[in-house]
Amino acid sequence: MALADNTGCAKAGEDFPFPDIIELNVGGQVYITRHPTLVSVPGSLLWEMFTQKNVRSLARDSKGRFFVDRDGFLFRYILDYMRDQQLVLPEHFPERSRLQREAEYFMLPELVKMLAPKLSKQNSLGDDPCQSDPEELSPNADATRSLAAAGAAALGPVAAGTAGAEGRRAGFITIGYRGSYTLGRDSQTDAKFRRVARIMVCGKTALAKEVFGDTLNESRDPDRPPERYTSRYYLKFTFLEQAFDKLADAGFHMVACNSTGTCAFAHDQTDDRIWTSYTEYVFYRE
């Protein structure tokens, strides 16, 4: 059975296989745009995809939308560039290198040039804040480094060794999760634990990215500046011990934890009770 074409409002003809309005599924994110936008840069990957005659060769999702297996959140900037060939990024944009990689994949050489690091006459990175170390953007960075160096000297070589590599930031990271379990009338029986649905991450953006790297899901707050705080990140895995290991490997130690819970009967026919809790663990690195 053929898959229905649900990629636009206009009906495609034999000489023009694509409708004027096209729906795209890019990494799970849905975009709706016009066909002329997708073919506005000759030679690009999107131009090659949407100028061919054989529409059936293009991948589609379950709803008939054209599917592209790339970063769905960064694609918004690719599409913006396709509209008018200009690059406009948020202030303190932290994903410049990843966006450059996406531009290379979509075969947009001019966009790649715009995203390339700018070198000064001294052959160092220019004044572009997107290319600077987030710590260098802080007005108190020099004072912080001086205090850290003095503290390391006062505590001796052992403390200096555990203080971490150069440029390591001090700060807090909080991880939290919601859990539930069912307990029957006989409290001696084993509780039936449910799977942890999501591990939340709260803290400074730069710290969270340093610790969790590619396992951090930034989809709910993708444009957060490095030196700002967020509580909208969560992890791509659901094992607390794995999160603890990553924090320990980065030099963090647990300083506090707290939990709250509620209880309710599962249903009228049994005495089973469902306990729902929210737990937070606070980690700190000097």
Short mmCIF file of C-alpha atoms in Angstrom, two decimals:
data_model
loop_
_atom_site.label_atom_id
_atom_site.label_comp_id
_atom_site.label_asym_id
_atom_site.label_seq_id
_atom_site.Cartn_x
_atom_site.Cartn_y
_atom_site.Cartn_z
CA MET A 1 0.00 0.00 0.00
CA ALA A 2 1.47 3.35 -1.06
CA LEU A 3 2.12 5.99 1.59
CA ALA A 4 -0.08 9.03 1.25
CA ASP A 5 1.71 12.25 0.36
CA ASN A 6 1.11 14.58 3.30
CA THR A 7 3.94 17.01 2.66
CA GLY A 8 2.01 20.10 1.68
CA CYS A 9 -1.21 21.83 0.86
CA ALA A 10 -0.55 22.20 -2.87
CA LYS A 11 -0.85 19.24 -5.15
CA ALA A 12 2.29 18.27 -7.05
CA GLY A 13 2.15 17.64 -10.77
CA GLU A 14 4.10 15.25 -12.95
CA ASP A 15 6.48 17.95 -14.20
CA PHE A 16 6.84 19.46 -10.72
CA PRO A 17 6.93 16.59 -8.21
CA PHE A 18 7.11 18.77 -5.07
CA PRO A 19 4.31 20.91 -3.62
CA ASP A 20 4.88 24.57 -2.82
CA ILE A 21 4.53 23.97 0.94
CA ILE A 22 6.75 21.20 2.31
CA GLU A 23 6.84 19.57 5.73
CA LEU A 24 10.20 18.33 7.04
CA ASN A 25 11.01 16.10 9.97
CA VAL A 26 14.58 16.91 10.99
CA GLY A 27 15.73 14.77 13.89
CA GLY A 28 12.21 14.66 15.32
CA GLN A 29 11.54 18.41 14.91
CA VAL A 30 8.89 19.38 12.36
CA TYR A 31 9.49 22.34 10.03
CA ILE A 32 7.10 23.76 7.44
CA THR A 33 8.60 25.85 4.66
CA ARG A 34 8.25 26.64 0.97
CA HIS A 35 9.91 24.67 -1.80
CA PRO A 36 11.73 27.77 -3.21
CA THR A 37 13.42 28.22 0.18
CA LEU A 38 14.82 24.68 0.14
CA VAL A 39 16.30 25.14 -3.34
CA SER A 40 17.54 28.70 -2.85
CA VAL A 41 21.22 27.66 -2.67
CA PRO A 42 22.21 25.71 -5.81
CA GLY A 43 24.53 22.81 -5.12
CA SER A 44 23.48 22.44 -1.48
CA LEU A 45 22.22 19.14 -0.12
CA LEU A 46 18.66 20.44 0.19
CA TRP A 47 18.82 21.73 -3.38
CA GLU A 48 19.90 18.27 -4.58
CA MET A 49 17.13 16.60 -2.57
CA PHE A 50 14.29 18.82 -3.75
CA THR A 51 15.18 19.28 -7.40
CA GLN A 52 15.31 15.60 -8.29
CA LYS A 53 12.52 13.92 -10.22
CA ASN A 54 12.35 10.71 -8.18
CA VAL A 55 10.49 11.78 -5.04
CA ARG A 56 10.19 8.18 -3.84
CA SER A 57 13.94 7.99 -3.19
CA LEU A 58 13.65 10.49 -0.32
CA ALA A 59 13.14 9.14 3.20
CA ARG A 60 9.84 9.89 4.93
CA ASP A 61 8.46 9.45 8.42
CA SER A 62 5.25 7.66 9.40
CA LYS A 63 3.17 10.74 8.53
CA GLY A 64 4.65 11.21 5.08
CA ARG A 65 6.94 14.12 5.96
CA PHE A 66 10.38 14.21 4.36
CA PHE A 67 12.88 12.97 6.95
CA VAL A 68 16.43 14.25 7.52
CA ASP A 69 18.48 12.54 10.22
CA ARG A 70 20.30 15.58 11.62
CA ASP A 71 20.14 17.91 14.65
CA GLY A 72 16.58 19.19 14.60
CA PHE A 73 17.21 22.21 16.83
CA LEU A 74 20.21 23.55 14.94
CA PHE A 75 18.34 23.14 11.67
CA ARG A 76 16.36 26.32 12.48
CA TYR A 77 19.52 28.32 11.75
CA ILE A 78 20.17 26.38 8.55
CA LEU A 79 16.65 27.16 7.38
CA ASP A 80 16.98 30.84 8.35
CA TYR A 81 20.13 31.04 6.25
CA MET A 82 18.38 29.38 3.30
CA ARG A 83 15.70 32.09 3.38
CA ASP A 84 17.93 35.14 2.84
CA GLN A 85 21.57 33.89 2.94
CA GLN A 86 22.26 35.81 6.14
CA LEU A 87 23.47 34.51 9.50
CA VAL A 88 21.79 35.79 12.65
CA LEU A 89 22.63 33.99 15.90
CA PRO A 90 21.57 34.64 19.51
CA GLU A 91 23.96 36.51 21.76
CA HIS A 92 26.54 34.21 23.42
CA PHE A 93 25.56 31.36 21.08
CA PRO A 94 27.29 28.23 22.51
CA GLU A 95 26.77 25.81 19.60
CA ARG A 96 28.79 27.57 16.90
CA SER A 97 31.12 24.65 16.16
CA ARG A 98 28.22 22.20 16.00
CA LEU A 99 26.32 24.51 13.66
CA GLN A 100 29.40 24.74 11.46
CA ARG A 101 29.41 20.95 11.25
CA GLU A 102 25.74 21.02 10.21
CA ALA A 103 26.51 23.63 7.55
CA GLU A 104 29.22 21.36 6.16
CA TYR A 105 26.79 18.45 6.03
CA PHE A 106 24.17 20.51 4.17
CA MET A 107 26.89 21.68 1.75
CA LEU A 108 26.61 25.40 2.45
CA PRO A 109 30.20 26.70 1.97
CA GLU A 110 29.36 30.37 2.53
CA LEU A 111 27.69 29.59 5.84
CA VAL A 112 30.70 27.49 6.84
CA LYS A 113 32.92 30.52 6.21
CA MET A 114 30.67 32.74 8.33
CA LEU A 115 30.89 30.26 11.22
CA ALA A 116 34.65 29.68 10.98
CA PRO A 117 36.73 31.08 13.89
CA LYS A 118 38.14 34.52 13.08
CA LEU A 119 41.90 34.87 13.53
CA SER A 120 43.55 38.13 14.48
CA LYS A 121 46.95 39.36 13.31
CA GLN A 122 48.51 37.62 16.31
CA ASN A 123 47.06 34.35 14.98
CA SER A 124 44.70 34.05 17.91
CA LEU A 125 40.95 33.93 18.16
CA GLY A 126 39.25 37.27 17.53
CA ASP A 127 36.82 39.14 19.68
CA ASP A 128 33.82 37.04 18.72
CA PRO A 129 32.15 36.10 22.04
CA CYS A 130 30.87 32.86 20.54
CA GLN A 131 34.46 31.67 20.14
CA SER A 132 35.73 32.79 23.54
CA ASP A 133 36.09 30.61 26.56
CA PRO A 134 32.97 31.31 28.66
CA GLU A 135 35.15 31.82 31.70
CA GLU A 136 37.04 34.61 29.90
CA LEU A 137 33.76 36.48 29.41
CA SER A 138 33.30 36.92 33.15
CA PRO A 139 34.48 40.32 34.43
CA ASN A 140 35.71 38.64 37.64
CA ALA A 141 37.62 35.88 35.89
CA ASP A 142 41.09 37.25 36.75
CA ALA A 143 40.19 37.73 40.42
CA THR A 144 38.70 34.25 40.58
CA ARG A 145 41.82 32.66 39.11
CA SER A 146 44.04 34.62 41.52
CA LEU A 147 42.03 33.46 44.54
CA ALA A 148 42.05 29.89 43.28
CA ALA A 149 45.83 29.97 42.82
CA ALA A 150 46.35 31.43 46.30
CA GLY A 151 44.07 28.81 47.82
CA ALA A 152 45.88 25.98 46.04
CA ALA A 153 49.25 27.29 47.26
CA ALA A 154 48.00 27.53 50.84
CA LEU A 155 46.58 24.00 50.83
CA GLY A 156 49.74 22.46 49.47
CA PRO A 157 50.60 20.21 46.49
CA VAL A 158 47.97 17.58 47.31
CA ALA A 159 45.14 20.11 47.18
CA ALA A 160 46.66 21.67 44.09
CA GLY A 161 46.62 18.29 42.37
CA THR A 162 42.98 17.71 43.23
CA ALA A 163 41.97 21.22 42.23
CA GLY A 164 41.82 20.04 38.63
CA ALA A 165 43.35 21.08 35.36
CA GLU A 166 43.80 24.70 34.32
CA GLY A 167 40.51 26.44 33.61
CA ARG A 168 38.36 24.07 35.66
CA ARG A 169 35.34 25.93 37.02
CA ALA A 170 34.03 25.73 40.55
CA GLY A 171 30.32 25.49 41.14
CA PHE A 172 27.22 23.47 41.94
CA ILE A 173 25.24 21.00 39.85
CA THR A 174 21.91 19.61 41.03
CA ILE A 175 20.35 16.51 39.52
CA GLY A 176 16.80 15.46 40.31
CA TYR A 177 14.36 12.75 39.34
CA ARG A 178 10.79 11.70 39.94
CA GLY A 179 10.26 8.10 40.96
CA SER A 180 7.41 5.88 42.12
CA TYR A 181 6.90 2.44 43.56
CA THR A 182 3.97 0.28 44.61
CA LEU A 183 3.81 -1.27 48.08
CA GLY A 184 1.25 -3.87 49.10
CA ARG A 185 -0.51 -4.44 52.43
CA ASP A 186 2.34 -6.61 53.68
CA SER A 187 5.19 -4.14 54.02
CA GLN A 188 7.67 -7.04 54.11
CA THR A 189 7.07 -7.80 50.43
CA ASP A 190 9.36 -6.33 47.82
CA ALA A 191 8.28 -2.96 46.47
CA LYS A 192 7.60 -2.77 42.76
CA PHE A 193 9.79 0.05 41.52
CA ARG A 194 9.02 1.84 38.30
CA ARG A 195 11.63 2.99 35.83
CA VAL A 196 13.05 6.50 36.29
CA ALA A 197 11.55 8.52 33.45
CA ARG A 198 13.99 11.43 33.33
CA ILE A 199 16.99 12.81 35.23
CA MET A 200 16.88 16.61 35.39
CA VAL A 201 19.99 18.82 35.54
CA CYS A 202 20.14 22.26 37.16
CA GLY A 203 23.20 24.50 37.23
CA LYS A 204 25.44 26.73 35.13
CA THR A 205 25.22 25.89 31.44
CA ALA A 206 28.97 25.65 30.90
CA LEU A 207 29.42 23.32 33.89
CA ALA A 208 26.61 21.01 32.82
CA LYS A 209 28.01 20.69 29.29
CA GLU A 210 31.52 20.07 30.61
CA VAL A 211 30.40 17.23 32.89
CA PHE A 212 27.79 15.46 30.77
CA GLY A 213 28.88 16.32 27.22
CA ASP A 214 26.87 14.59 24.50
CA THR A 215 24.72 12.78 27.07
CA LEU A 216 23.09 16.12 27.99
CA ASN A 217 19.79 16.88 26.26
CA GLU A 218 19.63 20.64 25.68
CA SER A 219 16.47 20.61 23.57
CA ARG A 220 14.33 22.55 26.06
CA ASP A 221 16.89 25.39 26.41
CA PRO A 222 19.19 25.22 23.36
CA ASP A 223 20.33 28.86 23.25
CA ARG A 224 21.27 29.36 26.89
CA PRO A 225 24.48 31.43 27.30
CA PRO A 226 27.40 29.55 28.92
CA GLU A 227 27.55 31.66 32.08
CA ARG A 228 23.81 31.56 32.75
CA TYR A 229 21.95 29.03 34.89
CA THR A 230 19.27 26.64 33.68
CA SER A 231 16.95 24.04 35.18
CA ARG A 232 15.61 22.77 31.86
CA TYR A 233 18.33 20.30 30.84
CA TYR A 234 17.95 16.57 31.30
CA LEU A 235 20.08 13.51 30.60
CA LYS A 236 19.74 11.12 27.69
CA PHE A 237 20.14 8.13 30.02
CA THR A 238 18.08 7.17 33.10
CA PHE A 239 20.62 5.56 35.43
CA LEU A 240 21.45 7.67 38.48
CA GLU A 241 24.71 5.82 39.09
CA GLN A 242 25.91 6.78 35.63
CA ALA A 243 25.24 10.44 36.42
CA PHE A 244 27.04 10.08 39.78
CA ASP A 245 30.07 8.54 38.03
CA LYS A 246 30.31 11.39 35.54
CA LEU A 247 30.15 13.97 38.32
CA ALA A 248 32.77 12.12 40.37
CA ASP A 249 35.09 11.83 37.34
CA ALA A 250 34.79 15.60 36.87
CA GLY A 251 35.84 16.26 40.48
CA PHE A 252 32.43 16.87 42.06
CA HIS A 253 31.32 15.48 45.41
CA MET A 254 27.84 15.25 46.90
CA VAL A 255 27.14 17.87 49.56
CA ALA A 256 23.36 17.55 50.08
CA CYS A 257 20.25 15.68 49.06
CA ASN A 258 16.55 15.95 49.78
CA SER A 259 13.36 14.17 48.85
CA THR A 260 9.61 14.66 49.09
CA GLY A 261 6.88 12.08 48.57
CA THR A 262 3.16 11.48 48.38
CA CYS A 263 1.08 8.34 48.79
CA ALA A 264 -2.15 7.24 47.10
CA PHE A 265 -4.07 3.97 46.76
CA ALA A 266 -3.53 2.25 43.43
CA HIS A 267 -7.27 1.42 42.98
CA ASP A 268 -10.33 0.54 45.03
CA GLN A 269 -10.05 -3.24 44.71
CA THR A 270 -6.68 -3.59 46.50
CA ASP A 271 -4.78 -2.09 49.38
CA ASP A 272 -1.73 -1.46 47.21
CA ARG A 273 -0.36 2.03 47.60
CA ILE A 274 1.63 4.05 45.08
CA TRP A 275 4.38 6.24 46.50
CA THR A 276 5.56 9.09 44.28
CA SER A 277 8.69 11.02 45.16
CA TYR A 278 10.94 13.77 43.86
CA THR A 279 14.59 13.58 44.91
CA GLU A 280 17.46 16.02 44.35
CA TYR A 281 21.20 15.53 44.81
CA VAL A 282 23.46 18.58 45.09
CA PHE A 283 27.09 18.26 43.94
CA TYR A 284 29.90 20.77 44.37
CA ARG A 285 33.37 21.20 42.92
CA GLU A 286 35.93 23.56 44.43
#
